[in-house]
PDB file of C-alpha atoms in Angstrom:
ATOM      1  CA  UNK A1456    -156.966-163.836  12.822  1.00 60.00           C
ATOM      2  CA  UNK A1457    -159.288-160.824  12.231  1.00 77.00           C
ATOM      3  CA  UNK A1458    -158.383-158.563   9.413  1.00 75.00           C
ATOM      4  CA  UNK A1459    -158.595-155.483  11.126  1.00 69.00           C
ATOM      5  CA  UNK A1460    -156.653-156.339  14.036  1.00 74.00           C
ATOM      6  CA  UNK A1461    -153.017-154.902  12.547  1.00 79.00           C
ATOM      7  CA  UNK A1462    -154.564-151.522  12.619  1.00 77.00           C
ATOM      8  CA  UNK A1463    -153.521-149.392  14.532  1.00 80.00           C
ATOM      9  CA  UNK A1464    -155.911-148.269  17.168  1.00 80.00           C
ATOM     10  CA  UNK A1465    -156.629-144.541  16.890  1.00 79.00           C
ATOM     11  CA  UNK A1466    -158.010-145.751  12.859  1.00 80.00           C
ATOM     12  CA  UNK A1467    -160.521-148.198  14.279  1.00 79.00           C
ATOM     13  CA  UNK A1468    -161.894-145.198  15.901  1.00 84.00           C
ATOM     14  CA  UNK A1469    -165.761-143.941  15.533  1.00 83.00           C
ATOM     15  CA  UNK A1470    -164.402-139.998  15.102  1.00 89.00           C
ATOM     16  CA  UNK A1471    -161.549-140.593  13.001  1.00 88.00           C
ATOM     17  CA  UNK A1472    -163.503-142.740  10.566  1.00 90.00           C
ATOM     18  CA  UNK A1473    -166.155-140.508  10.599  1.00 93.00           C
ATOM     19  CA  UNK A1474    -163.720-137.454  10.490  1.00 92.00           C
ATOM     20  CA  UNK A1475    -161.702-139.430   7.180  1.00 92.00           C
ATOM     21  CA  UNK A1476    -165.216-140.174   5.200  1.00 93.00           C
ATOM     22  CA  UNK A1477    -166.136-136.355   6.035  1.00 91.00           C
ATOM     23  CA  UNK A1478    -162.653-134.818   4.792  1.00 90.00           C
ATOM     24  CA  UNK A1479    -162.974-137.563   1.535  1.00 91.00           C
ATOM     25  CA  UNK A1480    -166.267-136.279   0.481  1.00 90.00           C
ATOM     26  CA  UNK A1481    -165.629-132.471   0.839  1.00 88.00           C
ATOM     27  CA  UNK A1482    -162.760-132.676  -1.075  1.00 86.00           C
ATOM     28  CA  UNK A1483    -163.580-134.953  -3.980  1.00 86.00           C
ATOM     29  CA  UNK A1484    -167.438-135.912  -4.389  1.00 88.00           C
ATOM     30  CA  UNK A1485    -169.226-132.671  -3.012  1.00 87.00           C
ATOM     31  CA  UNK A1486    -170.920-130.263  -5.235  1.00 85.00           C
ATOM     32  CA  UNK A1487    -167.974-127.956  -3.981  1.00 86.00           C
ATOM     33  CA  UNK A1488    -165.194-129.989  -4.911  1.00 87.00           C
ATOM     34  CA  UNK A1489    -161.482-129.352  -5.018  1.00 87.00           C
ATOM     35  CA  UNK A1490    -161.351-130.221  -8.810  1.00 87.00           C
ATOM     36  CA  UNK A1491    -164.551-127.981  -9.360  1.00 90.00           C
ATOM     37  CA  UNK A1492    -162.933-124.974  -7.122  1.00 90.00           C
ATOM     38  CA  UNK A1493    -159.825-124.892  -9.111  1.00 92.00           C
ATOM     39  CA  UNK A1494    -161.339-124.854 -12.437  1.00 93.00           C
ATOM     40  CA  UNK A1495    -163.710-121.913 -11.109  1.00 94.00           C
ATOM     41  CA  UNK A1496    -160.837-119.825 -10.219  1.00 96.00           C
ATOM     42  CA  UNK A1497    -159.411-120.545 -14.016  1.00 97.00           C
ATOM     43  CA  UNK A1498    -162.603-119.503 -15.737  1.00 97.00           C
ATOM     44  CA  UNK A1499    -162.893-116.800 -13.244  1.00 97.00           C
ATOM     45  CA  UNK A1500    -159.877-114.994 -14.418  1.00 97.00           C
ATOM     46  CA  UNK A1501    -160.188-115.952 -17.677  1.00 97.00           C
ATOM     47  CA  UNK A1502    -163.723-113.968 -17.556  1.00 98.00           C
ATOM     48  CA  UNK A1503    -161.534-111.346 -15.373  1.00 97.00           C
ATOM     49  CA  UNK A1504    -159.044-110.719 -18.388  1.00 97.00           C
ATOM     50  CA  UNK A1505    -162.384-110.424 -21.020  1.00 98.00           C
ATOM     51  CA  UNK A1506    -163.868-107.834 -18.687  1.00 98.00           C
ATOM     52  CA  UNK A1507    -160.558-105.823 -18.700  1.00 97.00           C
ATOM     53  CA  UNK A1508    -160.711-106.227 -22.368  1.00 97.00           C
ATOM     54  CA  UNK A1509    -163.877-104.996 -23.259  1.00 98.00           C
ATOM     55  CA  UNK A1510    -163.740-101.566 -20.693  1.00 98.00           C
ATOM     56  CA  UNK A1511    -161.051-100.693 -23.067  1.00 97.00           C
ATOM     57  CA  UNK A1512    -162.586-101.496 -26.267  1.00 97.00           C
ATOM     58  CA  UNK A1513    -165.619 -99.109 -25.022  1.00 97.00           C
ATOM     59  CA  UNK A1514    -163.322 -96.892 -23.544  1.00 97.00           C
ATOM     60  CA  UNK A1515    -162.160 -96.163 -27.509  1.00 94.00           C
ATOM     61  CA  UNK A1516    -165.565 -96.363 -28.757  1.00 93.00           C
ATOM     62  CA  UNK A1517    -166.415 -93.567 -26.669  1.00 95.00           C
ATOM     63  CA  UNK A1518    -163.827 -91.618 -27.584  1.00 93.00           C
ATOM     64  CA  UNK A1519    -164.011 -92.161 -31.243  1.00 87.00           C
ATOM     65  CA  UNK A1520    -167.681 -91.563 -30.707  1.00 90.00           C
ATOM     66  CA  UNK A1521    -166.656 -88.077 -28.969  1.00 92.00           C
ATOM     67  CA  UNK A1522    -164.506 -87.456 -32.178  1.00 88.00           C
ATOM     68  CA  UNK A1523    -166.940 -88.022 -34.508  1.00 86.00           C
ATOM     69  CA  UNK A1524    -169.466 -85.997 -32.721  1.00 89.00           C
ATOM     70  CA  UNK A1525    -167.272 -82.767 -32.959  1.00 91.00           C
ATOM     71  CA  UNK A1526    -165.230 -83.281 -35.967  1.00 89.00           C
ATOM     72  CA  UNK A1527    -166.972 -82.923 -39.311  1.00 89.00           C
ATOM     73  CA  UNK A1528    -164.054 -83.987 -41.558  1.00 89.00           C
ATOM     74  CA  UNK A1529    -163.420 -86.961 -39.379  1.00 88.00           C
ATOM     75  CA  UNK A1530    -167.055 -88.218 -39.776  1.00 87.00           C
ATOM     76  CA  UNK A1531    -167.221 -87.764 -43.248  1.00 86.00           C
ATOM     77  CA  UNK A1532    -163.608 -89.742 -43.338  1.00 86.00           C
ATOM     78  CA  UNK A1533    -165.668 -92.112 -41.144  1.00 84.00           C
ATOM     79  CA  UNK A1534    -168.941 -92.565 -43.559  1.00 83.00           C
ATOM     80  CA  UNK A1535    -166.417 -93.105 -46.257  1.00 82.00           C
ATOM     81  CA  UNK A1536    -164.397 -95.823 -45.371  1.00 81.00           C
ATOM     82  CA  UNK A1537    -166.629 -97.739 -43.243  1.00 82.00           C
ATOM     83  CA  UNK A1538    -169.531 -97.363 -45.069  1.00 81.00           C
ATOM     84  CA  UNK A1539    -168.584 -97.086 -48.580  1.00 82.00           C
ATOM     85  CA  UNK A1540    -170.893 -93.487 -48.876  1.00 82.00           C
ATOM     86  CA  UNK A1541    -170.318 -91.337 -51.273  1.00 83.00           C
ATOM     87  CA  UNK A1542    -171.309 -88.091 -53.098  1.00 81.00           C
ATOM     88  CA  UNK A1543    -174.294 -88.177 -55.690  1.00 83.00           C
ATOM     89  CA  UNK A1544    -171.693 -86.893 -57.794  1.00 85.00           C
ATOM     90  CA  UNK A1545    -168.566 -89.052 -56.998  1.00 83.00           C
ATOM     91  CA  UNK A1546    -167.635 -92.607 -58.628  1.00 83.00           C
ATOM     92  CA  UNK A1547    -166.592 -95.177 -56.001  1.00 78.00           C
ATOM     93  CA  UNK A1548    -164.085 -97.580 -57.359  1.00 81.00           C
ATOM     94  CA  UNK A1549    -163.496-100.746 -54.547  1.00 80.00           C
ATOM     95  CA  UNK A1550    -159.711-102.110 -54.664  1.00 84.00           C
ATOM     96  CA  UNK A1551    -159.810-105.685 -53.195  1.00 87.00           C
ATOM     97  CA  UNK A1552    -156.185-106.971 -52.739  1.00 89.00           C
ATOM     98  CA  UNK A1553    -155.621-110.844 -53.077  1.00 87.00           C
ATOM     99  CA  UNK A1554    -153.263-111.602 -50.129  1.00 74.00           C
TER     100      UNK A1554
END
């Protein structure tokens, strides 16, 4: 008896073999897999959600920037705490809290 003679007849077929081994290697060994599409789409909204993130972090950097540029008080506020400057005539005492 010959192995392959329980199969049905439209699976012996030239196409539908052909078709099968076509539809097996698009979906999982191609370059373009489904595996591969899926974790694109992750790591594209991942990237998505970063890019939202950072418009609004320069969105507030500009608009501290704008303060700063206009506001005297508020820069010198700025070059205080940020950057530890001080007058030539000031003492600048550093209070580091152990939390």
């Amino acid at each position: 008896m010959k192995p392959f003679a329980k199969l049905p007849k439209f699976v012996k077929n030239y196409y539908f073999l052909f078709g099968s081994f076509f539809l097996f290697w698009m979906l999982f060994v191609d370059s373009n897999d489904f595996v591969s599409q899926i974790s694109l789409k992750q790591k594209k909204s991942s990237l998505e959600s970063q890019k939202q993130y950072y418009i609004e972090k320069k969105q507030e950097v500009l608009q501290d920037r704008e303060e700063l540029t206009t506001n005297q008080v508020l820069l010198e506020k700025f070059a205080r705490e940020k950057y530890l400057m001080k007058k030539s005539s000031e003492d600048l005492f550093i209070v580091v809290s152990e939390d």
